[in-house]
Short mmCIF file of N, CA and C in Angstrom, two decimals:
data_model
loop_
_atom_site.label_atom_id
_atom_site.label_comp_id
_atom_site.label_asym_id
_atom_site.label_seq_id
_atom_site.Cartn_x
_atom_site.Cartn_y
_atom_site.Cartn_z
N MET X 1 0.24 -0.72 16.57
CA MET X 1 1.86 -0.83 16.26
C MET X 1 2.60 -1.79 17.66
N THR X 2 2.91 -3.39 17.75
CA THR X 2 3.93 -3.82 18.72
C THR X 2 4.89 -3.13 18.77
N SER X 3 5.31 -3.17 20.49
CA SER X 3 6.92 -2.52 20.49
C SER X 3 7.69 -3.48 19.70
N SER X 4 8.85 -2.75 19.71
CA SER X 4 9.87 -3.35 18.93
C SER X 4 9.91 -3.79 19.66
N SER X 5 11.06 -5.05 18.71
CA SER X 5 12.04 -5.63 19.60
C SER X 5 13.06 -6.72 18.18
N PRO X 6 13.90 -7.40 18.44
CA PRO X 6 15.29 -7.28 17.30
C PRO X 6 14.68 -8.65 16.92
N ALA X 7 13.61 -9.54 17.50
CA ALA X 7 13.45 -10.52 17.33
C ALA X 7 11.92 -10.71 16.41
N ARG X 8 10.86 -9.27 16.72
CA ARG X 8 10.11 -8.68 15.95
C ARG X 8 10.80 -8.15 14.67
N GLU X 9 10.97 -7.89 14.04
CA GLU X 9 12.05 -6.87 13.53
C GLU X 9 12.75 -8.08 12.67
N ARG X 10 13.45 -8.43 12.60
CA ARG X 10 13.48 -9.68 11.79
C ARG X 10 12.66 -10.22 11.25
N ILE X 11 11.92 -11.11 12.24
CA ILE X 11 10.29 -11.55 11.12
C ILE X 11 10.36 -11.12 10.11
N LEU X 12 9.77 -9.60 10.69
CA LEU X 12 8.79 -8.58 9.66
C LEU X 12 10.24 -8.46 8.31
N ASP X 13 11.38 -8.35 8.10
CA ASP X 13 12.47 -8.19 6.79
C ASP X 13 12.03 -9.19 6.52
N ALA X 14 12.52 -10.38 7.18
CA ALA X 14 12.32 -11.98 6.10
C ALA X 14 10.78 -12.84 5.81
N ALA X 15 9.76 -11.73 6.16
CA ALA X 15 8.48 -11.93 5.51
C ALA X 15 8.16 -11.09 4.39
N ALA X 16 8.90 -9.66 4.63
CA ALA X 16 8.56 -8.83 3.86
C ALA X 16 9.53 -9.63 2.63
N THR X 17 10.42 -10.41 2.48
CA THR X 17 10.74 -10.64 1.42
C THR X 17 10.59 -11.90 1.02
N VAL X 18 10.24 -13.13 1.44
CA VAL X 18 9.68 -13.93 1.15
C VAL X 18 7.71 -13.95 0.64
N LEU X 19 7.52 -12.82 1.42
CA LEU X 19 6.60 -13.13 0.91
C LEU X 19 6.13 -12.20 -0.53
N ALA X 20 7.19 -11.31 -1.30
CA ALA X 20 7.52 -10.81 -1.84
C ALA X 20 7.84 -11.74 -3.28
N GLN X 21 8.19 -12.83 -2.31
CA GLN X 21 8.89 -13.84 -3.95
C GLN X 21 7.87 -15.08 -3.79
N ARG X 22 7.18 -15.03 -2.95
CA ARG X 22 6.27 -16.23 -3.01
C ARG X 22 4.69 -15.76 -2.75
N GLY X 23 4.53 -14.54 -1.99
CA GLY X 23 3.10 -14.50 -1.84
C GLY X 23 2.55 -15.09 -0.99
N VAL X 24 1.17 -14.58 -0.51
CA VAL X 24 0.76 -15.10 0.84
C VAL X 24 0.07 -16.25 0.29
N ALA X 25 0.06 -16.69 -0.47
CA ALA X 25 -1.18 -18.20 -0.34
C ALA X 25 0.52 -18.79 -0.07
N GLY X 26 1.80 -18.62 -1.53
CA GLY X 26 2.35 -19.41 -1.13
C GLY X 26 3.57 -19.96 -0.14
N ALA X 27 3.24 -18.31 1.08
CA ALA X 27 4.70 -18.58 2.63
C ALA X 27 3.26 -18.94 3.30
N THR X 28 4.18 -20.06 3.87
CA THR X 28 3.59 -20.68 5.22
C THR X 28 4.28 -19.85 6.74
N THR X 29 3.82 -19.87 7.83
CA THR X 29 3.99 -19.21 8.79
C THR X 29 5.19 -20.18 9.66
N ARG X 30 5.19 -21.34 8.87
CA ARG X 30 6.72 -22.13 9.27
C ARG X 30 7.70 -21.73 8.39
N GLU X 31 7.40 -21.33 7.05
CA GLU X 31 8.69 -20.97 6.34
C GLU X 31 9.18 -19.76 6.42
N LEU X 32 8.54 -18.39 7.54
CA LEU X 32 8.21 -17.41 7.05
C LEU X 32 9.06 -17.11 8.27
N ALA X 33 9.10 -17.99 9.51
CA ALA X 33 9.89 -17.91 10.89
C ALA X 33 10.99 -18.50 10.49
N ARG X 34 11.13 -19.37 10.27
CA ARG X 34 12.87 -19.96 9.10
C ARG X 34 12.98 -19.38 8.85
N ALA X 35 12.81 -18.41 7.80
CA ALA X 35 13.39 -17.65 6.85
C ALA X 35 14.46 -16.71 7.91
N ALA X 36 13.73 -16.18 8.98
CA ALA X 36 13.90 -15.24 10.41
C ALA X 36 15.16 -15.92 10.82
N GLY X 37 15.00 -17.51 10.31
CA GLY X 37 15.78 -18.08 11.24
C GLY X 37 15.37 -18.37 13.42
N TYR X 38 14.07 -18.05 13.38
CA TYR X 38 13.39 -18.73 14.04
C TYR X 38 12.23 -19.63 14.35
N SER X 39 11.63 -20.07 14.47
CA SER X 39 11.22 -21.18 15.29
C SER X 39 9.40 -20.97 14.96
N GLU X 40 8.26 -21.52 14.33
CA GLU X 40 6.96 -21.01 14.49
C GLU X 40 6.60 -20.58 15.43
N GLY X 41 6.89 -20.92 16.69
CA GLY X 41 6.41 -20.60 17.93
C GLY X 41 7.08 -19.34 18.26
N MET X 42 7.69 -18.84 17.62
CA MET X 42 8.42 -17.31 18.13
C MET X 42 7.62 -16.43 17.44
N LEU X 43 7.46 -16.51 16.00
CA LEU X 43 6.25 -16.26 14.82
C LEU X 43 5.26 -15.62 15.71
N TYR X 44 4.69 -16.60 16.23
CA TYR X 44 3.02 -16.52 17.34
C TYR X 44 3.48 -15.82 18.33
N LYS X 45 4.69 -15.50 18.96
CA LYS X 45 5.43 -14.87 20.11
C LYS X 45 4.72 -13.32 19.51
N TYR X 46 4.57 -13.29 18.71
CA TYR X 46 4.95 -11.20 18.12
C TYR X 46 3.53 -11.21 17.26
N PHE X 47 3.22 -12.50 16.55
CA PHE X 47 1.47 -12.48 15.41
C PHE X 47 0.95 -13.68 16.35
N THR X 48 -0.80 -13.28 16.02
CA THR X 48 -1.99 -14.37 15.98
C THR X 48 -1.95 -14.96 14.95
N ASP X 49 -1.79 -14.12 13.83
CA ASP X 49 -1.32 -15.29 12.31
C ASP X 49 -0.74 -14.73 11.11
N LYS X 50 -1.56 -15.70 10.16
CA LYS X 50 -0.06 -15.08 9.39
C LYS X 50 -0.25 -13.53 8.45
N GLN X 51 -1.50 -12.95 8.95
CA GLN X 51 -2.55 -12.33 8.74
C GLN X 51 -2.59 -10.99 8.62
N GLN X 52 -2.32 -11.39 10.18
CA GLN X 52 -1.21 -10.27 11.61
C GLN X 52 -0.16 -9.67 10.85
N LEU X 53 0.95 -10.32 10.28
CA LEU X 53 1.75 -9.68 9.79
C LEU X 53 1.61 -9.94 8.31
N PHE X 54 1.13 -10.38 7.61
CA PHE X 54 0.72 -9.60 6.40
C PHE X 54 0.85 -7.65 6.17
N VAL X 55 -0.28 -7.91 7.50
CA VAL X 55 -0.67 -6.64 7.77
C VAL X 55 0.10 -5.35 8.16
N ALA X 56 1.30 -6.07 8.93
CA ALA X 56 2.30 -5.41 9.57
C ALA X 56 3.32 -5.31 8.39
N VAL X 57 3.78 -6.05 7.62
CA VAL X 57 4.91 -5.54 6.68
C VAL X 57 4.42 -4.61 5.43
N LEU X 58 2.70 -4.77 4.95
CA LEU X 58 2.51 -4.04 4.58
C LEU X 58 2.33 -2.33 5.59
N SER X 59 2.32 -2.20 6.23
CA SER X 59 2.30 -1.02 7.44
C SER X 59 3.94 -0.69 7.49
N GLU X 60 4.79 -1.66 7.48
CA GLU X 60 5.87 -1.21 8.74
C GLU X 60 7.09 -1.22 7.15
N ARG X 61 6.85 -2.48 6.15
CA ARG X 61 8.26 -2.78 5.42
C ARG X 61 7.74 -1.66 3.87
N MET X 62 6.46 -1.38 3.33
CA MET X 62 6.25 -0.77 2.53
C MET X 62 6.37 0.56 2.53
N PRO X 63 6.66 1.07 1.54
CA PRO X 63 6.51 2.85 0.84
C PRO X 63 5.10 3.67 1.87
N ARG X 64 5.02 4.16 2.12
CA ARG X 64 4.10 4.70 2.56
C ARG X 64 3.02 5.48 2.16
N ILE X 65 1.44 6.07 2.04
CA ILE X 65 1.07 6.45 1.29
C ILE X 65 0.72 8.01 2.25
N GLU X 66 1.60 9.23 1.83
CA GLU X 66 1.80 10.44 2.95
C GLU X 66 1.98 11.77 2.09
N LEU X 67 1.49 12.77 2.16
CA LEU X 67 1.80 14.04 1.68
C LEU X 67 3.73 14.11 0.52
N PRO X 68 3.87 14.39 0.20
CA PRO X 68 4.74 14.96 0.42
C PRO X 68 5.27 16.02 1.29
N ALA X 69 6.70 16.02 1.81
CA ALA X 69 7.07 16.86 2.41
C ALA X 69 6.43 18.48 2.14
N ALA X 70 6.45 19.40 2.83
CA ALA X 70 5.68 20.49 2.41
C ALA X 70 6.72 21.01 2.01
N SER X 71 8.27 20.81 1.97
CA SER X 71 8.79 21.77 0.77
C SER X 71 8.34 20.87 -0.67
N ASP X 72 7.85 19.53 -0.79
CA ASP X 72 7.88 19.31 -2.10
C ASP X 72 6.66 19.31 -2.51
N ARG X 73 5.70 20.26 -2.40
CA ARG X 73 4.63 21.08 -2.27
C ARG X 73 3.63 21.82 -2.45
N SER X 74 3.83 22.81 -2.75
CA SER X 74 3.86 24.36 -2.69
C SER X 74 3.17 24.74 -3.31
N ASP X 75 2.23 23.48 -4.24
CA ASP X 75 1.03 24.36 -4.55
C ASP X 75 -0.11 22.64 -4.91
N LEU X 76 -1.19 22.59 -5.42
CA LEU X 76 -1.75 21.41 -5.23
C LEU X 76 -1.63 20.41 -6.06
N THR X 77 -0.75 21.03 -7.83
CA THR X 77 -0.03 19.71 -8.58
C THR X 77 0.97 18.71 -8.08
N SER X 78 1.62 20.46 -7.28
CA SER X 78 2.80 19.20 -6.76
C SER X 78 2.19 18.20 -5.80
N SER X 79 1.18 18.74 -4.43
CA SER X 79 0.51 17.92 -3.77
C SER X 79 -0.04 16.36 -4.42
N LEU X 80 -0.97 16.55 -5.41
CA LEU X 80 -1.53 15.76 -5.93
C LEU X 80 0.14 14.65 -6.56
N ALA X 81 1.12 15.18 -7.15
CA ALA X 81 1.31 14.50 -7.86
C ALA X 81 2.69 14.01 -7.13
N GLY X 82 2.42 13.77 -5.96
CA GLY X 82 3.61 13.04 -4.75
C GLY X 82 2.42 12.11 -3.94
N ILE X 83 0.98 12.51 -3.83
CA ILE X 83 0.86 10.90 -4.01
C ILE X 83 0.27 10.14 -5.08
N VAL X 84 0.28 11.15 -5.95
CA VAL X 84 -0.26 9.58 -7.19
C VAL X 84 1.03 8.54 -7.10
N SER X 85 2.25 9.59 -6.68
CA SER X 85 3.85 9.04 -7.13
C SER X 85 4.28 8.39 -5.99
N ALA X 86 3.31 8.53 -4.40
CA ALA X 86 3.34 7.27 -3.39
C ALA X 86 2.60 6.08 -3.39
N LEU X 87 1.81 6.65 -4.18
CA LEU X 87 0.30 5.04 -4.15
C LEU X 87 0.92 3.81 -5.91
N LEU X 88 1.83 5.01 -6.41
CA LEU X 88 2.60 4.46 -8.04
C LEU X 88 3.74 3.31 -6.36
N SER X 89 4.16 3.51 -5.88
CA SER X 89 5.33 2.93 -5.15
C SER X 89 4.81 1.73 -4.27
N PHE X 90 3.61 2.09 -3.51
CA PHE X 90 3.59 1.06 -2.13
C PHE X 90 2.77 -0.29 -3.24
N PHE X 91 1.56 0.09 -4.02
CA PHE X 91 0.54 -0.47 -5.24
C PHE X 91 2.03 -1.75 -5.86
N THR X 92 3.06 -0.80 -6.59
CA THR X 92 3.85 -1.90 -7.38
C THR X 92 5.15 -3.32 -6.24
N ARG X 93 5.18 -2.19 -5.04
CA ARG X 93 5.54 -3.64 -3.76
C ARG X 93 4.73 -4.23 -3.47
N THR X 94 3.46 -4.18 -3.14
CA THR X 94 2.68 -4.82 -2.02
C THR X 94 1.57 -6.11 -3.80
N PHE X 95 2.10 -5.82 -4.65
CA PHE X 95 1.17 -6.71 -5.74
C PHE X 95 2.07 -8.34 -5.26
N PRO X 96 3.27 -8.28 -5.74
CA PRO X 96 3.35 -8.88 -5.21
C PRO X 96 3.41 -10.15 -4.16
N LEU X 97 3.06 -9.71 -3.16
CA LEU X 97 2.81 -10.30 -2.02
C LEU X 97 1.30 -10.63 -1.62
N SER X 98 0.80 -10.55 -2.55
CA SER X 98 -0.52 -10.04 -2.26
C SER X 98 -1.87 -11.02 -3.49
N VAL X 99 -1.05 -10.88 -4.85
CA VAL X 99 -2.18 -11.32 -5.59
C VAL X 99 -2.35 -12.67 -5.52
N SER X 100 -1.34 -13.81 -4.97
CA SER X 100 -1.55 -15.24 -4.93
C SER X 100 -3.05 -15.59 -4.53
N ILE X 101 -3.27 -14.48 -3.75
CA ILE X 101 -5.10 -14.73 -2.65
C ILE X 101 -5.66 -14.74 -3.87
N PHE X 102 -5.29 -14.52 -5.08
CA PHE X 102 -6.63 -14.98 -5.62
C PHE X 102 -7.10 -15.97 -6.74
N SER X 103 -6.03 -17.06 -6.55
CA SER X 103 -6.07 -17.73 -7.16
C SER X 103 -7.36 -19.03 -6.77
N ALA X 104 -7.83 -18.29 -5.48
CA ALA X 104 -8.77 -19.64 -4.93
C ALA X 104 -9.53 -18.89 -4.72
N PRO X 105 -10.96 -19.07 -4.76
CA PRO X 105 -12.07 -18.44 -3.84
C PRO X 105 -12.05 -18.80 -2.14
N ASP X 106 -11.52 -19.76 -1.68
CA ASP X 106 -11.87 -19.78 -0.68
C ASP X 106 -10.72 -19.10 0.12
N LEU X 107 -9.11 -19.26 -0.27
CA LEU X 107 -8.01 -18.98 0.20
C LEU X 107 -8.58 -17.67 0.59
N LEU X 108 -9.12 -16.71 -0.88
CA LEU X 108 -9.41 -15.17 -0.36
C LEU X 108 -10.24 -14.60 0.47
N ALA X 109 -11.28 -15.92 0.48
CA ALA X 109 -11.60 -15.70 1.96
C ALA X 109 -11.31 -15.19 2.81
N GLU X 110 -10.81 -16.96 2.83
CA GLU X 110 -10.03 -16.65 4.62
C GLU X 110 -9.14 -15.35 5.25
N HIS X 111 -8.37 -14.94 4.01
CA HIS X 111 -7.72 -13.91 3.75
C HIS X 111 -8.25 -13.01 4.18
N ARG X 112 -9.44 -12.23 3.59
CA ARG X 112 -9.79 -10.90 3.61
C ARG X 112 -10.76 -11.10 4.85
N ASP X 113 -11.21 -12.15 5.30
CA ASP X 113 -11.80 -12.53 6.92
C ASP X 113 -10.45 -11.82 7.69
N GLY X 114 -9.50 -12.30 7.63
CA GLY X 114 -8.30 -12.63 8.59
C GLY X 114 -8.04 -10.63 8.99
N VAL X 115 -7.29 -10.38 7.18
CA VAL X 115 -6.86 -9.07 7.46
C VAL X 115 -8.11 -8.17 8.35
N ARG X 116 -9.58 -8.25 7.83
CA ARG X 116 -10.55 -7.88 8.20
C ARG X 116 -10.72 -7.59 9.77
N ALA X 117 -10.63 -8.39 9.89
CA ALA X 117 -10.27 -9.03 11.33
C ALA X 117 -8.95 -7.97 12.63
N HIS X 118 -8.08 -7.53 11.89
CA HIS X 118 -6.64 -6.86 12.18
C HIS X 118 -7.06 -5.38 11.96
N GLY X 119 -7.79 -5.08 11.72
CA GLY X 119 -8.14 -3.63 11.19
C GLY X 119 -8.03 -3.14 9.91
N ALA X 120 -7.94 -4.19 8.98
CA ALA X 120 -7.21 -3.46 7.64
C ALA X 120 -7.67 -4.34 6.43
N GLY X 121 -7.05 -4.00 5.14
CA GLY X 121 -8.00 -4.57 4.23
C GLY X 121 -7.62 -2.83 3.03
N PRO X 122 -7.80 -3.65 1.68
CA PRO X 122 -7.96 -2.49 0.43
C PRO X 122 -8.70 -1.62 0.12
N GLU X 123 -9.37 -1.23 1.13
CA GLU X 123 -10.57 -0.38 1.01
C GLU X 123 -10.01 0.67 1.74
N GLY X 124 -9.53 0.53 2.63
CA GLY X 124 -8.96 1.87 3.56
C GLY X 124 -8.33 2.76 2.62
N VAL X 125 -7.39 1.97 1.62
CA VAL X 125 -6.99 3.59 1.08
C VAL X 125 -7.51 4.63 0.81
N VAL X 126 -8.99 4.38 0.05
CA VAL X 126 -9.20 5.46 -0.76
C VAL X 126 -10.20 6.80 0.37
N PRO X 127 -10.01 5.64 1.58
CA PRO X 127 -10.27 7.35 2.93
C PRO X 127 -8.93 7.86 3.12
N LEU X 128 -7.76 6.85 3.14
CA LEU X 128 -6.63 6.85 3.86
C LEU X 128 -6.49 8.55 2.54
N VAL X 129 -6.47 8.38 1.39
CA VAL X 129 -6.25 9.79 0.86
C VAL X 129 -7.21 10.95 1.00
N VAL X 130 -8.20 10.78 0.97
CA VAL X 130 -9.68 11.15 1.19
C VAL X 130 -8.97 12.62 2.28
N GLY X 131 -8.12 11.36 3.25
CA GLY X 131 -7.93 12.39 4.43
C GLY X 131 -6.35 13.14 3.67
N LEU X 132 -5.96 12.85 2.84
CA LEU X 132 -4.95 14.00 2.75
C LEU X 132 -5.07 14.87 1.95
N LEU X 133 -6.19 14.56 0.57
CA LEU X 133 -6.86 15.42 0.31
C LEU X 133 -7.06 16.52 0.96
N GLY X 134 -8.08 16.60 2.20
CA GLY X 134 -8.61 16.90 3.24
C GLY X 134 -7.63 18.28 3.78
N GLU X 135 -6.73 17.54 3.79
CA GLU X 135 -5.25 18.03 4.35
C GLU X 135 -5.40 19.07 3.61
N GLU X 136 -5.40 18.85 1.77
CA GLU X 136 -4.98 20.27 0.97
C GLU X 136 -5.98 21.14 1.14
N GLN X 137 -7.61 20.22 1.28
CA GLN X 137 -8.41 21.51 1.71
C GLN X 137 -8.19 22.52 2.76
N ALA X 138 -7.40 21.59 3.66
CA ALA X 138 -7.36 23.14 4.99
C ALA X 138 -6.46 23.72 4.53
N ALA X 139 -5.96 23.51 3.86
CA ALA X 139 -4.60 24.11 3.37
C ALA X 139 -5.26 25.70 2.52
N GLY X 140 -6.14 25.53 1.83
CA GLY X 140 -6.80 26.20 0.51
C GLY X 140 -6.57 25.57 -0.59
N ARG X 141 -5.88 24.60 -0.29
CA ARG X 141 -5.51 24.55 -1.92
C ARG X 141 -7.11 23.82 -2.91
N ILE X 142 -7.38 22.53 -2.23
CA ILE X 142 -8.95 22.33 -2.87
C ILE X 142 -9.35 23.43 -1.84
N ARG X 143 -10.45 23.03 -3.27
CA ARG X 143 -12.11 24.16 -3.11
C ARG X 143 -12.89 23.24 -2.12
N ASP X 144 -13.88 24.40 -1.09
CA ASP X 144 -14.78 24.07 -0.52
C ASP X 144 -15.80 22.55 -0.96
N ASP X 145 -16.32 23.09 -1.84
CA ASP X 145 -17.53 21.76 -2.29
C ASP X 145 -16.52 20.46 -3.37
N ALA X 146 -15.63 20.56 -3.49
CA ALA X 146 -14.66 19.69 -3.75
C ALA X 146 -15.61 17.91 -3.39
N ASP X 147 -15.70 17.12 -4.42
CA ASP X 147 -15.84 15.85 -3.80
C ASP X 147 -14.09 15.37 -3.13
N LEU X 148 -14.28 14.89 -2.01
CA LEU X 148 -12.56 14.33 -2.02
C LEU X 148 -13.22 12.55 -2.40
N GLU X 149 -14.22 12.72 -1.77
CA GLU X 149 -14.07 10.39 -2.46
C GLU X 149 -13.49 10.80 -3.18
N ALA X 150 -14.82 11.59 -4.22
CA ALA X 150 -14.43 10.34 -6.01
C ALA X 150 -13.47 11.29 -6.73
N ALA X 151 -12.86 12.56 -5.98
CA ALA X 151 -10.98 13.02 -6.12
C ALA X 151 -10.77 11.32 -5.86
N ALA X 152 -10.50 10.75 -5.15
CA ALA X 152 -9.54 10.03 -4.28
C ALA X 152 -9.33 8.70 -4.68
N HIS X 153 -10.72 8.64 -5.84
CA HIS X 153 -11.48 7.25 -6.55
C HIS X 153 -10.18 7.63 -7.52
N LEU X 154 -10.20 8.03 -8.53
CA LEU X 154 -9.50 8.79 -9.10
C LEU X 154 -8.01 8.63 -9.09
N LEU X 155 -7.51 9.24 -7.90
CA LEU X 155 -6.27 9.12 -7.89
C LEU X 155 -5.93 7.28 -7.34
N VAL X 156 -6.74 7.17 -6.45
CA VAL X 156 -6.06 5.58 -6.99
C VAL X 156 -6.47 4.26 -7.89
N GLY X 157 -7.70 4.68 -8.51
CA GLY X 157 -7.54 3.97 -9.69
C GLY X 157 -5.82 4.42 -10.85
N LEU X 158 -6.24 5.67 -10.99
CA LEU X 158 -4.78 6.04 -11.51
C LEU X 158 -3.60 5.61 -11.30
N ALA X 159 -2.84 5.00 -10.39
CA ALA X 159 -1.80 4.89 -9.96
C ALA X 159 -2.29 3.39 -9.52
N PHE X 160 -3.17 2.83 -9.66
CA PHE X 160 -3.92 1.09 -9.34
C PHE X 160 -3.16 0.85 -10.83
N HIS X 161 -3.98 0.74 -11.78
CA HIS X 161 -4.24 0.91 -12.86
C HIS X 161 -2.53 0.56 -13.88
N ARG X 162 -1.81 1.65 -13.45
CA ARG X 162 -0.66 1.93 -14.55
C ARG X 162 0.52 0.69 -13.09
N ALA X 163 0.92 0.91 -11.81
CA ALA X 163 1.40 -0.20 -11.03
C ALA X 163 1.09 -1.58 -11.49
N TYR X 164 -0.24 -1.72 -11.74
CA TYR X 164 -0.40 -3.52 -12.15
C TYR X 164 0.19 -3.32 -13.68
N LEU X 165 0.17 -2.80 -13.99
CA LEU X 165 0.97 -2.73 -15.52
C LEU X 165 2.20 -2.67 -15.24
N ALA X 166 2.61 -2.24 -14.88
CA ALA X 166 4.32 -2.34 -14.10
C ALA X 166 4.52 -3.99 -13.99
N ALA X 167 3.43 -4.33 -12.48
CA ALA X 167 3.78 -5.57 -11.95
C ALA X 167 3.62 -6.51 -13.02
N TYR X 168 2.71 -6.42 -13.67
CA TYR X 168 2.14 -7.47 -15.10
C TYR X 168 3.73 -7.50 -15.91
N GLU X 169 4.03 -6.40 -15.91
CA GLU X 169 5.61 -6.71 -17.03
C GLU X 169 6.85 -7.18 -15.97
N GLY X 170 6.44 -7.95 -14.81
CA GLY X 170 8.05 -8.21 -14.30
C GLY X 170 8.67 -6.70 -13.37
N GLU X 171 8.25 -5.47 -13.53
CA GLU X 171 8.87 -4.54 -13.06
C GLU X 171 8.47 -4.37 -11.33
N MET X 172 9.59 -3.85 -10.85
CA MET X 172 9.04 -2.97 -8.98
C MET X 172 9.20 -1.65 -8.15
N GLU X 173 8.50 -1.63 -9.65
CA GLU X 173 8.30 0.06 -9.66
C GLU X 173 8.44 0.52 -11.18
N VAL X 174 7.75 1.74 -11.28
CA VAL X 174 7.31 2.63 -12.32
C VAL X 174 8.62 3.41 -12.27
N THR X 175 8.55 2.83 -13.34
CA THR X 175 10.19 4.26 -13.75
C THR X 175 9.48 5.44 -14.13
N ASP X 176 8.81 5.52 -15.14
CA ASP X 176 8.26 6.77 -15.03
C ASP X 176 7.35 7.55 -14.47
N ALA X 177 7.57 6.92 -12.88
CA ALA X 177 6.09 7.52 -11.90
C ALA X 177 6.31 8.92 -11.82
N PRO X 178 7.09 10.32 -11.83
CA PRO X 178 6.69 11.87 -11.80
C PRO X 178 6.42 12.17 -12.77
N ASP X 179 6.66 11.60 -14.11
CA ASP X 179 5.86 11.89 -15.29
C ASP X 179 5.03 11.13 -15.27
N PHE X 180 4.67 10.75 -15.14
CA PHE X 180 3.27 10.33 -15.27
C PHE X 180 2.12 10.98 -14.20
N ALA X 181 2.35 10.73 -13.08
CA ALA X 181 1.68 11.10 -12.27
C ALA X 181 1.50 12.60 -12.44
N LEU X 182 2.13 13.33 -12.71
CA LEU X 182 1.93 14.72 -13.34
C LEU X 182 0.75 14.94 -14.32
N ARG X 183 1.10 13.54 -15.65
CA ARG X 183 0.20 13.80 -16.13
C ARG X 183 -0.96 13.83 -16.77
N GLY X 184 -1.39 12.36 -15.47
CA GLY X 184 -2.58 12.03 -15.08
C GLY X 184 -3.01 13.13 -13.80
N ILE X 185 -2.51 13.99 -13.41
CA ILE X 185 -2.91 14.81 -12.16
C ILE X 185 -3.76 16.32 -12.32
N ARG X 186 -2.71 16.54 -13.98
CA ARG X 186 -3.31 17.90 -13.97
C ARG X 186 -4.87 17.91 -14.97
N LEU X 187 -4.95 16.88 -15.59
CA LEU X 187 -6.63 16.35 -15.59
C LEU X 187 -7.70 16.88 -14.63
N LEU X 188 -6.97 16.72 -13.04
CA LEU X 188 -7.86 16.31 -12.11
C LEU X 188 -7.69 18.07 -11.55
N VAL X 189 -6.77 18.85 -11.50
CA VAL X 189 -6.66 19.69 -10.82
C VAL X 189 -7.41 20.96 -11.20
N PRO X 190 -7.72 21.42 -12.32
CA PRO X 190 -8.71 22.12 -12.51
C PRO X 190 -10.61 21.91 -11.39
N SER X 191 -10.94 21.34 -11.33
CA SER X 191 -12.23 20.43 -11.49
C SER X 191 -11.67 21.05 -9.27
N LEU X 192 -11.02 21.14 -9.09
CA LEU X 192 -10.59 21.14 -7.60
C LEU X 192 -10.05 22.37 -6.85
N ALA X 193 -9.15 22.76 -8.07
CA ALA X 193 -8.43 24.02 -7.55
C ALA X 193 -9.48 25.40 -7.08
N PRO X 194 -9.53 26.29 -6.08
CA PRO X 194 -10.46 27.38 -5.74
C PRO X 194 -10.83 27.69 -7.09
N HIS X 195 -11.74 28.34 -6.89
CA HIS X 195 -11.67 29.68 -8.52
C HIS X 195 -11.16 30.64 -9.04
#
């Protein structure tokens, strides 16, 4: 992450708003800079391209995917529900930013290449969740022989589809997130919990 400056922070705030309204495909760097009250040159002082700005918005302005605080994860069920809730929050907030890139194959390819050049992409979510599950495994709440990658795919898929449905309905959050997360992970917990 680049060191913080008021101008960089203002550009990120404006970009988060504009990208949520217009999507990556619909927003130009000139428009993003103008929304922050700066020239396009000022934007390029902090970000090499629109994809780097997009990655920064995702990592610095969107909900984080992480384990709940230790006080909120006394057991595997609460930990997994917290992960699913975090995924739901992240996906519902980021769908409006990125969905427009799927409108044209050339645009998607350009965006995909640009985001990957900055070390990011949607494929990073599953390894992130595998790492979180690994922390639970190290704490003894997941059995040693559990398939963490398969479990991560199930958790991500569960959250992704529910968040997609919320975004499709124009909702900015999954209103029943805690209940939905608990119902979904109760099916997975028996296969992960130590015997």
